[in-house]
């Protein structure tokens, strides 16, 4: 068979969970389509069970949950937030939006997570928080980071968009920072198109988060019958997820175990099937340190250089396999330069790996035949 006759393998295809379409139609038919309806309550309960978080709130996106965390921290113009340069824009822009200065830190060459050994040198009198992103759902060194945060009185916010279902030394990711955010965007393990959540440890912070999420009002308390009218109490915005989306999210969360089993099977097949080829061609596979349970969010390879990374993407496209590079360093981006500052040591590792990284298709409905085709296509590439 010529490659052209094969069905293309997309980079991602959102999984449709059992009951997802039923719940969707129930939600639409019963007419509770705005936020905080019956499905939001169900999804929130499931989320608390799966993450162990004392307080969880569904939001319109992970970006908005990060914006909420910036509001909850009471950040003021000129405050500084230490954040990885190798990250999605939201873990910097959410704080810049409050006038805070993202201070970009380099990543570790093995896990591609924020380099915990560089954090202390980036702390100044204006530092207020450390933002961590568990890249590919592999945990940052939370023990070291937690100690630094405690010593300097800094908040820790976990951008846990990749790490839902992951763990560090037996504890779920998202339970280390005072606040953690999740994404249910179409590209994530559990998805409802667009959506997110804020996980909060402290009840007083959760109480304020509930107000910020409801336009700065105590409308949530009003709906629970705890106050007889709702009033404007704080600044805030509209961060509620529609119950139509929460309905789909409920079904996804109920299928979490099955989705994860399937994703792990794909991840493991890549890891095993590509090991010899990677070793032979000087290609690095993901590193999962002892004590890290990863949720098979993404599978990536580090090619020796940019030319080979592009070469592999083109080679795979020719075989009908859609592969993708990932984050471009935030410290070097136009808005990163304008609103942020690079930590004194610069971000040489980030600049290096951003050019060499490629992600392979990984989704729950990728069947064994397709996985075998991806492995065959990758191993057919000769590094030059
Ligand atoms: C997907 C993602 C986000 C943004 O999520 P949205 O729900 O689309 O706002 C933020 N951070 C990371 C690390 C992500 O992967």
mmCIF file of C-alpha atoms and ligand atoms in Angstrom:
data_model
loop_
_atom_site.group_PDB
_atom_site.id
_atom_site.type_symbol
_atom_site.label_atom_id
_atom_site.label_comp_id
_atom_site.label_asym_id
_atom_site.label_seq_id
_atom_site.Cartn_x
_atom_site.Cartn_y
_atom_site.Cartn_z
ATOM 1 C CA UNK A 1 0.000 0.000 0.000
ATOM 2 C CA UNK A 2 1.325 3.435 -0.818
ATOM 3 C CA UNK A 3 1.295 5.945 2.050
ATOM 4 C CA UNK A 4 -1.211 8.069 0.135
ATOM 5 C CA UNK A 5 -3.817 5.309 0.331
ATOM 6 C CA UNK A 6 -3.609 5.168 4.125
ATOM 7 C CA UNK A 7 -6.008 7.178 6.251
ATOM 8 C CA UNK A 8 -4.167 10.098 7.799
ATOM 9 C CA UNK A 9 -3.471 9.832 11.517
ATOM 10 C CA UNK A 10 -4.304 13.167 13.144
ATOM 11 C CA UNK A 11 -2.271 14.566 16.013
ATOM 12 C CA UNK A 12 -5.345 14.591 18.238
ATOM 13 C CA UNK A 13 -8.971 13.538 18.078
ATOM 14 C CA UNK A 14 -11.257 14.307 21.021
ATOM 15 C CA UNK A 15 -12.691 11.134 22.545
ATOM 16 C CA UNK A 16 -16.479 10.879 22.855
ATOM 17 C CA UNK A 17 -17.166 9.221 26.212
ATOM 18 C CA UNK A 18 -19.995 6.790 26.954
ATOM 19 C CA UNK A 19 -23.079 8.839 27.919
ATOM 20 C CA UNK A 20 -21.532 12.076 26.667
ATOM 21 C CA UNK A 21 -24.153 12.664 23.964
ATOM 22 C CA UNK A 22 -26.977 11.513 26.276
ATOM 23 C CA UNK A 23 -25.948 13.910 29.033
ATOM 24 C CA UNK A 24 -25.562 16.678 26.487
ATOM 25 C CA UNK A 25 -29.105 16.220 25.245
ATOM 26 C CA UNK A 26 -30.477 15.908 28.790
ATOM 27 C CA UNK A 27 -28.838 19.191 29.666
ATOM 28 C CA UNK A 28 -30.206 20.970 26.602
ATOM 29 C CA UNK A 29 -33.686 19.469 26.940
ATOM 30 C CA UNK A 30 -34.040 20.175 30.638
ATOM 31 C CA UNK A 31 -33.051 23.736 29.968
ATOM 32 C CA UNK A 32 -30.392 24.280 32.600
ATOM 33 C CA UNK A 33 -27.801 25.597 30.196
ATOM 34 C CA UNK A 34 -26.088 28.337 32.206
ATOM 35 C CA UNK A 35 -23.460 27.759 34.889
ATOM 36 C CA UNK A 36 -23.629 25.902 38.208
ATOM 37 C CA UNK A 37 -26.448 23.541 37.241
ATOM 38 C CA UNK A 38 -26.912 19.852 38.099
ATOM 39 C CA UNK A 39 -24.131 18.608 35.822
ATOM 40 C CA UNK A 40 -21.691 21.154 37.211
ATOM 41 C CA UNK A 41 -22.407 19.722 40.666
ATOM 42 C CA UNK A 42 -21.840 16.157 39.421
ATOM 43 C CA UNK A 43 -18.650 17.011 37.559
ATOM 44 C CA UNK A 44 -17.308 18.987 40.503
ATOM 45 C CA UNK A 45 -17.928 16.071 42.881
ATOM 46 C CA UNK A 46 -16.116 13.691 40.516
ATOM 47 C CA UNK A 47 -13.269 16.137 40.170
ATOM 48 C CA UNK A 48 -12.849 16.399 43.930
ATOM 49 C CA UNK A 49 -12.831 12.601 44.203
ATOM 50 C CA UNK A 50 -10.250 12.210 41.420
ATOM 51 C CA UNK A 51 -7.912 14.968 42.633
ATOM 52 C CA UNK A 52 -8.464 14.834 46.380
ATOM 53 C CA UNK A 53 -8.840 18.633 46.272
ATOM 54 C CA UNK A 54 -10.921 20.036 49.139
ATOM 55 C CA UNK A 55 -12.389 22.718 46.840
ATOM 56 C CA UNK A 56 -12.867 22.593 43.085
ATOM 57 C CA UNK A 57 -14.614 25.080 40.820
ATOM 58 C CA UNK A 58 -15.350 24.582 37.139
ATOM 59 C CA UNK A 59 -14.270 27.480 34.958
ATOM 60 C CA UNK A 60 -14.537 28.497 31.326
ATOM 61 C CA UNK A 61 -10.876 27.564 30.769
ATOM 62 C CA UNK A 62 -7.552 26.856 32.421
ATOM 63 C CA UNK A 63 -6.483 30.332 31.337
ATOM 64 C CA UNK A 64 -9.383 31.803 33.298
ATOM 65 C CA UNK A 65 -8.560 29.640 36.307
ATOM 66 C CA UNK A 66 -5.022 31.050 36.170
ATOM 67 C CA UNK A 67 -6.468 34.571 35.945
ATOM 68 C CA UNK A 68 -8.539 33.778 39.033
ATOM 69 C CA UNK A 69 -5.395 32.667 40.845
ATOM 70 C CA UNK A 70 -3.760 36.010 39.977
ATOM 71 C CA UNK A 71 -6.800 37.844 41.383
ATOM 72 C CA UNK A 72 -6.787 35.682 44.516
ATOM 73 C CA UNK A 73 -3.111 36.418 45.090
ATOM 74 C CA UNK A 74 -3.974 40.124 45.000
ATOM 75 C CA UNK A 75 -1.104 40.791 42.627
ATOM 76 C CA UNK A 76 -0.270 44.431 42.044
ATOM 77 C CA UNK A 77 1.666 46.136 39.275
ATOM 78 C CA UNK A 78 5.361 45.497 39.722
ATOM 79 C CA UNK A 79 4.946 42.277 41.702
ATOM 80 C CA UNK A 80 6.951 39.429 40.254
ATOM 81 C CA UNK A 81 5.903 35.874 39.473
ATOM 82 C CA UNK A 82 8.509 33.249 38.678
ATOM 83 C CA UNK A 83 7.300 31.155 35.773
ATOM 84 C CA UNK A 84 8.857 28.727 33.287
ATOM 85 C CA UNK A 85 9.792 30.018 29.849
ATOM 86 C CA UNK A 86 8.988 26.612 28.357
ATOM 87 C CA UNK A 87 5.238 26.865 28.939
ATOM 88 C CA UNK A 88 1.911 27.803 27.455
ATOM 89 C CA UNK A 89 1.315 31.578 27.246
ATOM 90 C CA UNK A 90 -1.416 31.565 29.896
ATOM 91 C CA UNK A 91 0.943 30.787 32.768
ATOM 92 C CA UNK A 92 2.582 34.156 32.072
ATOM 93 C CA UNK A 93 -0.222 36.262 30.544
ATOM 94 C CA UNK A 94 -2.708 35.586 33.379
ATOM 95 C CA UNK A 95 -0.302 37.329 35.772
ATOM 96 C CA UNK A 96 0.824 40.044 33.355
ATOM 97 C CA UNK A 97 -2.866 40.937 33.035
ATOM 98 C CA UNK A 98 -2.758 42.050 36.700
ATOM 99 C CA UNK A 99 0.346 44.136 36.019
ATOM 100 C CA UNK A 100 2.676 41.564 37.549
ATOM 101 C CA UNK A 101 5.991 40.820 35.862
ATOM 102 C CA UNK A 102 6.560 37.231 34.765
ATOM 103 C CA UNK A 103 10.187 36.331 35.508
ATOM 104 C CA UNK A 104 11.105 33.585 33.087
ATOM 105 C CA UNK A 105 13.136 30.689 34.342
ATOM 106 C CA UNK A 106 14.924 27.985 32.407
ATOM 107 C CA UNK A 107 13.884 24.330 32.444
ATOM 108 C CA UNK A 108 15.685 21.133 33.365
ATOM 109 C CA UNK A 109 17.159 19.270 30.384
ATOM 110 C CA UNK A 110 15.629 15.937 31.489
ATOM 111 C CA UNK A 111 11.956 16.559 32.416
ATOM 112 C CA UNK A 112 11.730 19.988 30.714
ATOM 113 C CA UNK A 113 10.143 21.263 33.946
ATOM 114 C CA UNK A 114 11.104 24.494 35.693
ATOM 115 C CA UNK A 115 14.664 24.111 37.007
ATOM 116 C CA UNK A 116 14.159 24.199 40.761
ATOM 117 C CA UNK A 117 17.874 24.881 41.315
ATOM 118 C CA UNK A 118 17.561 28.227 39.552
ATOM 119 C CA UNK A 119 14.550 29.508 41.494
ATOM 120 C CA UNK A 120 16.316 31.071 44.483
ATOM 121 C CA UNK A 121 18.610 33.185 42.314
ATOM 122 C CA UNK A 122 15.529 34.693 40.620
ATOM 123 C CA UNK A 123 13.786 35.729 43.858
ATOM 124 C CA UNK A 124 13.716 39.459 44.640
ATOM 125 C CA UNK A 125 11.918 41.584 47.219
ATOM 126 C CA UNK A 126 8.969 41.804 44.809
ATOM 127 C CA UNK A 127 8.539 38.090 44.120
ATOM 128 C CA UNK A 128 5.099 36.889 45.168
ATOM 129 C CA UNK A 129 4.597 33.488 43.606
ATOM 130 C CA UNK A 130 6.120 30.551 41.774
ATOM 131 C CA UNK A 131 4.132 29.065 38.899
ATOM 132 C CA UNK A 132 4.951 25.493 37.981
ATOM 133 C CA UNK A 133 3.864 23.468 34.987
ATOM 134 C CA UNK A 134 4.201 19.688 35.156
ATOM 135 C CA UNK A 135 5.264 19.216 31.544
ATOM 136 C CA UNK A 136 3.644 16.159 29.955
ATOM 137 C CA UNK A 137 2.202 15.469 33.403
ATOM 138 C CA UNK A 138 5.596 14.563 34.852
ATOM 139 C CA UNK A 139 5.892 16.281 38.221
ATOM 140 C CA UNK A 140 8.176 19.213 38.974
ATOM 141 C CA UNK A 141 10.409 18.729 42.026
ATOM 142 C CA UNK A 142 7.626 19.789 44.368
ATOM 143 C CA UNK A 143 9.478 18.970 47.570
ATOM 144 C CA UNK A 144 12.335 21.377 46.785
ATOM 145 C CA UNK A 145 9.963 23.984 45.346
ATOM 146 C CA UNK A 146 7.657 23.768 48.362
ATOM 147 C CA UNK A 147 10.568 24.368 50.732
ATOM 148 C CA UNK A 148 11.798 27.398 48.779
ATOM 149 C CA UNK A 149 8.270 28.830 48.708
ATOM 150 C CA UNK A 150 7.937 28.369 52.449
ATOM 151 C CA UNK A 151 11.318 29.912 53.199
ATOM 152 C CA UNK A 152 10.527 33.047 51.183
ATOM 153 C CA UNK A 153 6.796 33.219 51.925
ATOM 154 C CA UNK A 154 5.780 32.705 48.283
ATOM 155 C CA UNK A 155 2.581 31.221 46.877
ATOM 156 C CA UNK A 156 2.791 28.219 44.568
ATOM 157 C CA UNK A 157 0.352 27.933 41.659
ATOM 158 C CA UNK A 158 0.323 24.645 39.742
ATOM 159 C CA UNK A 159 -0.626 24.942 36.091
ATOM 160 C CA UNK A 160 -1.776 21.335 36.026
ATOM 161 C CA UNK A 161 -3.241 21.361 32.508
ATOM 162 C CA UNK A 162 -1.059 18.363 31.602
ATOM 163 C CA UNK A 163 -1.005 16.624 34.950
ATOM 164 C CA UNK A 164 -4.587 15.600 35.712
ATOM 165 C CA UNK A 165 -4.272 12.047 37.038
ATOM 166 C CA UNK A 166 -0.521 12.358 37.610
ATOM 167 C CA UNK A 167 1.216 12.021 40.954
ATOM 168 C CA UNK A 168 4.413 12.868 42.804
ATOM 169 C CA UNK A 169 5.526 10.512 45.564
ATOM 170 C CA UNK A 170 2.015 9.116 45.785
ATOM 171 C CA UNK A 171 0.273 12.474 46.042
ATOM 172 C CA UNK A 172 -1.907 13.763 43.171
ATOM 173 C CA UNK A 173 -0.574 16.638 41.109
ATOM 174 C CA UNK A 174 -2.638 19.715 41.804
ATOM 175 C CA UNK A 175 -2.489 19.137 45.562
ATOM 176 C CA UNK A 176 0.894 20.785 46.141
ATOM 177 C CA UNK A 177 0.258 24.455 45.384
ATOM 178 C CA UNK A 178 -2.224 26.533 47.344
ATOM 179 C CA UNK A 179 -3.989 26.713 43.993
ATOM 180 C CA UNK A 180 -3.939 24.514 40.912
ATOM 181 C CA UNK A 181 -5.587 24.810 37.528
ATOM 182 C CA UNK A 182 -6.881 22.226 35.073
ATOM 183 C CA UNK A 183 -7.837 22.436 31.411
ATOM 184 C CA UNK A 184 -10.601 20.552 29.630
ATOM 185 C CA UNK A 185 -9.697 21.930 26.229
ATOM 186 C CA UNK A 186 -10.218 19.554 23.295
ATOM 187 C CA UNK A 187 -6.517 18.607 23.344
ATOM 188 C CA UNK A 188 -6.466 17.450 26.965
ATOM 189 C CA UNK A 189 -6.968 13.933 28.390
ATOM 190 C CA UNK A 190 -10.445 14.839 29.644
ATOM 191 C CA UNK A 191 -12.193 17.397 27.480
ATOM 192 C CA UNK A 192 -15.429 19.251 26.834
ATOM 193 C CA UNK A 193 -14.163 21.473 24.031
ATOM 194 C CA UNK A 194 -13.308 24.442 26.215
ATOM 195 C CA UNK A 195 -13.273 24.331 29.992
ATOM 196 C CA UNK A 196 -11.143 24.305 33.087
ATOM 197 C CA UNK A 197 -11.103 24.187 36.854
ATOM 198 C CA UNK A 198 -9.510 25.857 39.814
ATOM 199 C CA UNK A 199 -8.511 23.648 42.743
ATOM 200 C CA UNK A 200 -8.028 25.400 46.065
ATOM 201 C CA UNK A 201 -6.729 24.081 49.365
ATOM 202 C CA UNK A 202 -7.642 26.852 51.843
ATOM 203 C CA UNK A 203 -11.387 27.309 52.616
ATOM 204 C CA UNK A 204 -11.035 31.105 52.984
ATOM 205 C CA UNK A 205 -9.408 31.334 49.548
ATOM 206 C CA UNK A 206 -12.133 29.069 48.132
ATOM 207 C CA UNK A 207 -14.795 31.358 49.558
ATOM 208 C CA UNK A 208 -13.276 34.360 47.809
ATOM 209 C CA UNK A 209 -12.744 32.345 44.615
ATOM 210 C CA UNK A 210 -16.453 31.567 44.507
ATOM 211 C CA UNK A 211 -17.191 35.314 44.592
ATOM 212 C CA UNK A 212 -14.570 36.233 41.990
ATOM 213 C CA UNK A 213 -15.936 33.507 39.702
ATOM 214 C CA UNK A 214 -19.456 35.003 39.941
ATOM 215 C CA UNK A 215 -18.674 38.554 38.762
ATOM 216 C CA UNK A 216 -17.539 39.565 42.245
ATOM 217 C CA UNK A 217 -20.911 38.740 43.821
ATOM 218 C CA UNK A 218 -22.188 36.260 46.417
ATOM 219 C CA UNK A 219 -24.623 34.830 43.893
ATOM 220 C CA UNK A 220 -23.435 31.267 44.651
ATOM 221 C CA UNK A 221 -24.440 31.709 48.296
ATOM 222 C CA UNK A 222 -27.767 33.184 47.170
ATOM 223 C CA UNK A 223 -28.497 30.138 44.988
ATOM 224 C CA UNK A 224 -27.751 27.892 47.967
ATOM 225 C CA UNK A 225 -30.256 29.907 50.005
ATOM 226 C CA UNK A 226 -27.576 31.222 52.370
ATOM 227 C CA UNK A 227 -28.336 34.917 51.710
ATOM 228 C CA UNK A 228 -31.634 36.498 50.617
ATOM 229 C CA UNK A 229 -30.126 38.662 47.849
ATOM 230 C CA UNK A 230 -26.805 38.808 46.124
ATOM 231 C CA UNK A 231 -24.569 41.842 46.110
ATOM 232 C CA UNK A 232 -21.372 43.130 44.553
ATOM 233 C CA UNK A 233 -18.603 42.355 47.051
ATOM 234 C CA UNK A 234 -15.296 42.153 45.210
ATOM 235 C CA UNK A 235 -13.745 42.470 41.790
ATOM 236 C CA UNK A 236 -14.344 39.443 39.615
ATOM 237 C CA UNK A 237 -15.490 38.254 36.251
ATOM 238 C CA UNK A 238 -17.665 35.613 34.632
ATOM 239 C CA UNK A 239 -15.766 32.364 34.912
ATOM 240 C CA UNK A 240 -18.614 29.814 35.057
ATOM 241 C CA UNK A 241 -18.645 26.870 32.703
ATOM 242 C CA UNK A 242 -21.974 26.331 30.914
ATOM 243 C CA UNK A 243 -23.828 23.295 32.269
ATOM 244 C CA UNK A 244 -24.086 22.032 28.662
ATOM 245 C CA UNK A 245 -20.311 21.629 28.714
ATOM 246 C CA UNK A 246 -20.317 20.365 32.296
ATOM 247 C CA UNK A 247 -22.716 17.621 31.141
ATOM 248 C CA UNK A 248 -20.141 16.398 28.644
ATOM 249 C CA UNK A 249 -17.386 16.788 31.193
ATOM 250 C CA UNK A 250 -19.359 14.623 33.639
ATOM 251 C CA UNK A 251 -19.422 11.774 31.122
ATOM 252 C CA UNK A 252 -15.716 12.236 30.414
ATOM 253 C CA UNK A 253 -14.829 12.124 34.100
ATOM 254 C CA UNK A 254 -16.948 8.995 34.558
ATOM 255 C CA UNK A 255 -14.865 7.399 31.764
ATOM 256 C CA UNK A 256 -11.560 8.633 33.154
ATOM 257 C CA UNK A 257 -10.207 5.168 33.984
ATOM 258 C CA UNK A 258 -10.890 3.839 30.490
ATOM 259 C CA UNK A 259 -9.512 6.936 28.767
ATOM 260 C CA UNK A 260 -6.348 6.729 30.827
ATOM 261 C CA UNK A 261 -5.837 3.004 30.266
ATOM 262 C CA UNK A 262 -6.022 3.564 26.526
ATOM 263 C CA UNK A 263 -3.665 6.561 26.578
ATOM 264 C CA UNK A 264 -1.131 4.672 28.688
ATOM 265 C CA UNK A 265 -1.223 1.776 26.223
ATOM 266 C CA UNK A 266 -0.341 4.183 23.387
ATOM 267 C CA UNK A 267 2.382 5.912 25.418
ATOM 268 C CA UNK A 268 3.946 2.584 26.455
ATOM 269 C CA UNK A 269 3.849 1.241 22.901
ATOM 270 C CA UNK A 270 5.689 4.334 21.651
ATOM 271 C CA UNK A 271 8.211 4.203 24.450
ATOM 272 C CA UNK A 272 9.047 0.562 23.846
ATOM 273 C CA UNK A 273 8.708 0.585 20.071
ATOM 274 C CA UNK A 274 10.982 3.601 19.616
ATOM 275 C CA UNK A 275 13.664 2.771 22.204
ATOM 276 C CA UNK A 276 16.195 1.083 19.874
ATOM 277 C CA UNK A 277 15.750 3.597 17.083
ATOM 278 C CA UNK A 278 16.117 6.504 19.543
ATOM 279 C CA UNK A 279 19.299 5.085 21.061
ATOM 280 C CA UNK A 280 20.784 4.461 17.640
ATOM 281 C CA UNK A 281 19.983 7.940 16.323
ATOM 282 C CA UNK A 282 20.850 10.099 19.333
ATOM 283 C CA UNK A 283 17.179 10.875 19.989
ATOM 284 C CA UNK A 284 15.966 11.380 23.581
ATOM 285 C CA UNK A 285 12.751 9.842 24.865
ATOM 286 C CA UNK A 286 10.765 11.319 27.784
ATOM 287 C CA UNK A 287 12.344 10.990 31.220
ATOM 288 C CA UNK A 288 10.034 10.007 34.077
ATOM 289 C CA UNK A 289 11.943 10.255 37.368
ATOM 290 C CA UNK A 290 11.402 7.814 40.240
ATOM 291 C CA UNK A 291 8.309 8.758 42.215
ATOM 292 C CA UNK A 292 6.499 10.446 39.320
ATOM 293 C CA UNK A 293 3.279 8.871 38.057
ATOM 294 C CA UNK A 294 2.517 10.492 34.699
ATOM 295 C CA UNK A 295 -0.958 10.571 33.083
ATOM 296 C CA UNK A 296 0.161 9.856 29.490
ATOM 297 C CA UNK A 297 -0.740 13.354 28.391
ATOM 298 C CA UNK A 298 1.754 13.615 25.572
ATOM 299 C CA UNK A 299 4.551 11.672 23.953
ATOM 300 C CA UNK A 300 7.530 13.627 22.714
ATOM 301 C CA UNK A 301 10.976 13.041 21.273
ATOM 302 C CA UNK A 302 14.010 15.317 21.309
ATOM 303 C CA UNK A 303 15.854 15.193 17.991
ATOM 304 C CA UNK A 304 19.533 16.204 17.816
ATOM 305 C CA UNK A 305 18.754 19.557 16.160
ATOM 306 C CA UNK A 306 16.130 21.750 14.500
ATOM 307 C CA UNK A 307 16.840 20.459 10.976
ATOM 308 C CA UNK A 308 16.191 16.876 12.050
ATOM 309 C CA UNK A 309 13.098 17.866 14.033
ATOM 310 C CA UNK A 310 11.658 19.519 10.925
ATOM 311 C CA UNK A 311 12.916 16.619 8.837
ATOM 312 C CA UNK A 312 11.034 14.118 11.002
ATOM 313 C CA UNK A 313 7.797 16.176 10.924
ATOM 314 C CA UNK A 314 7.980 16.313 7.111
ATOM 315 C CA UNK A 315 8.858 12.620 6.876
ATOM 316 C CA UNK A 316 5.872 11.719 9.084
ATOM 317 C CA UNK A 317 3.535 13.968 7.091
ATOM 318 C CA UNK A 318 4.575 11.988 4.007
ATOM 319 C CA UNK A 319 3.453 8.819 5.809
ATOM 320 C CA UNK A 320 0.133 10.400 6.744
ATOM 321 C CA UNK A 321 1.111 10.978 10.375
ATOM 322 C CA UNK A 322 0.531 14.403 11.847
ATOM 323 C CA UNK A 323 3.220 15.350 14.385
ATOM 324 C CA UNK A 324 3.677 18.687 16.093
ATOM 325 C CA UNK A 325 6.361 20.759 17.778
ATOM 326 C CA UNK A 326 5.466 22.564 20.993
ATOM 327 C CA UNK A 327 6.057 25.710 23.076
ATOM 328 C CA UNK A 328 8.170 28.502 21.731
ATOM 329 C CA UNK A 329 10.192 30.112 24.560
ATOM 330 C CA UNK A 330 8.069 32.754 26.292
ATOM 331 C CA UNK A 331 11.043 34.864 27.366
ATOM 332 C CA UNK A 332 11.916 35.488 23.701
ATOM 333 C CA UNK A 333 8.321 36.089 22.512
ATOM 334 C CA UNK A 334 7.296 39.680 21.701
ATOM 335 C CA UNK A 335 4.915 39.917 24.681
ATOM 336 C CA UNK A 336 7.323 38.018 26.922
ATOM 337 C CA UNK A 337 9.950 40.697 26.307
ATOM 338 C CA UNK A 338 7.445 43.483 26.732
ATOM 339 C CA UNK A 339 5.739 42.327 29.929
ATOM 340 C CA UNK A 340 8.270 39.971 31.450
ATOM 341 C CA UNK A 341 11.897 39.676 32.336
ATOM 342 C CA UNK A 342 14.324 36.806 31.948
ATOM 343 C CA UNK A 343 16.003 35.423 35.076
ATOM 344 C CA UNK A 344 19.715 36.385 35.325
ATOM 345 C CA UNK A 345 20.997 33.035 33.995
ATOM 346 C CA UNK A 346 18.906 33.263 30.820
ATOM 347 C CA UNK A 347 17.065 30.262 29.400
ATOM 348 C CA UNK A 348 19.637 28.376 27.291
ATOM 349 C CA UNK A 349 18.102 24.939 27.865
ATOM 350 C CA UNK A 350 14.631 26.158 26.880
ATOM 351 C CA UNK A 351 15.969 27.719 23.664
ATOM 352 C CA UNK A 352 17.750 24.508 22.840
ATOM 353 C CA UNK A 353 14.990 21.967 23.492
ATOM 354 C CA UNK A 354 12.140 24.055 22.025
ATOM 355 C CA UNK A 355 13.785 23.644 18.609
ATOM 356 C CA UNK A 356 14.330 19.907 18.956
ATOM 357 C CA UNK A 357 11.031 18.681 20.357
ATOM 358 C CA UNK A 358 8.351 16.836 18.402
ATOM 359 C CA UNK A 359 5.102 15.370 19.734
ATOM 360 C CA UNK A 360 3.491 12.258 18.284
ATOM 361 C CA UNK A 361 -0.249 11.596 17.927
ATOM 362 C CA UNK A 362 -1.679 10.504 21.272
ATOM 363 C CA UNK A 363 -5.371 10.108 21.976
ATOM 364 C CA UNK A 364 -7.651 7.491 23.503
ATOM 365 C CA UNK A 365 -9.083 6.268 20.190
ATOM 366 C CA UNK A 366 -5.722 5.712 18.509
ATOM 367 C CA UNK A 367 -5.911 1.979 17.829
ATOM 368 C CA UNK A 368 -3.073 -0.539 17.847
ATOM 369 C CA UNK A 369 -2.756 -0.555 14.069
ATOM 370 C CA UNK A 370 -2.357 3.206 13.975
ATOM 371 C CA UNK A 371 0.192 3.138 16.791
ATOM 372 C CA UNK A 372 2.187 0.514 14.883
ATOM 373 C CA UNK A 373 2.045 2.711 11.787
ATOM 374 C CA UNK A 374 3.391 5.709 13.720
ATOM 375 C CA UNK A 375 6.228 3.601 15.169
ATOM 376 C CA UNK A 376 7.065 2.284 11.723
ATOM 377 C CA UNK A 377 7.038 5.757 10.218
ATOM 378 C CA UNK A 378 9.243 7.233 12.941
ATOM 379 C CA UNK A 379 11.771 4.396 12.825
ATOM 380 C CA UNK A 380 11.919 4.810 9.056
ATOM 381 C CA UNK A 381 13.482 8.242 9.563
ATOM 382 C CA UNK A 382 17.257 8.430 9.379
ATOM 383 C CA UNK A 383 18.797 11.180 11.495
ATOM 384 C CA UNK A 384 21.348 13.123 9.470
HETATM 385 C C1 LIG B 1 -3.935 23.803 27.491
HETATM 386 C C2 LIG B 1 -3.082 24.538 28.452
HETATM 387 C C3 LIG B 1 -3.477 25.749 29.026
HETATM 388 C C4 LIG B 1 -4.680 26.510 28.567
HETATM 389 O O1 LIG B 1 -5.817 25.831 28.750
HETATM 390 P P1 LIG B 1 -7.201 26.508 28.256
HETATM 391 O O2 LIG B 1 -8.204 25.668 28.984
HETATM 392 O O3 LIG B 1 -7.234 26.376 26.795
HETATM 393 O O4 LIG B 1 -7.189 27.905 28.730
HETATM 394 C C5 LIG B 1 -2.688 26.330 29.981
HETATM 395 N N1 LIG B 1 -1.533 25.757 30.373
HETATM 396 C C6 LIG B 1 -1.117 24.605 29.832
HETATM 397 C C7 LIG B 1 0.143 24.008 30.316
HETATM 398 C C8 LIG B 1 -1.854 23.969 28.839
HETATM 399 O O5 LIG B 1 -1.397 22.836 28.294
#
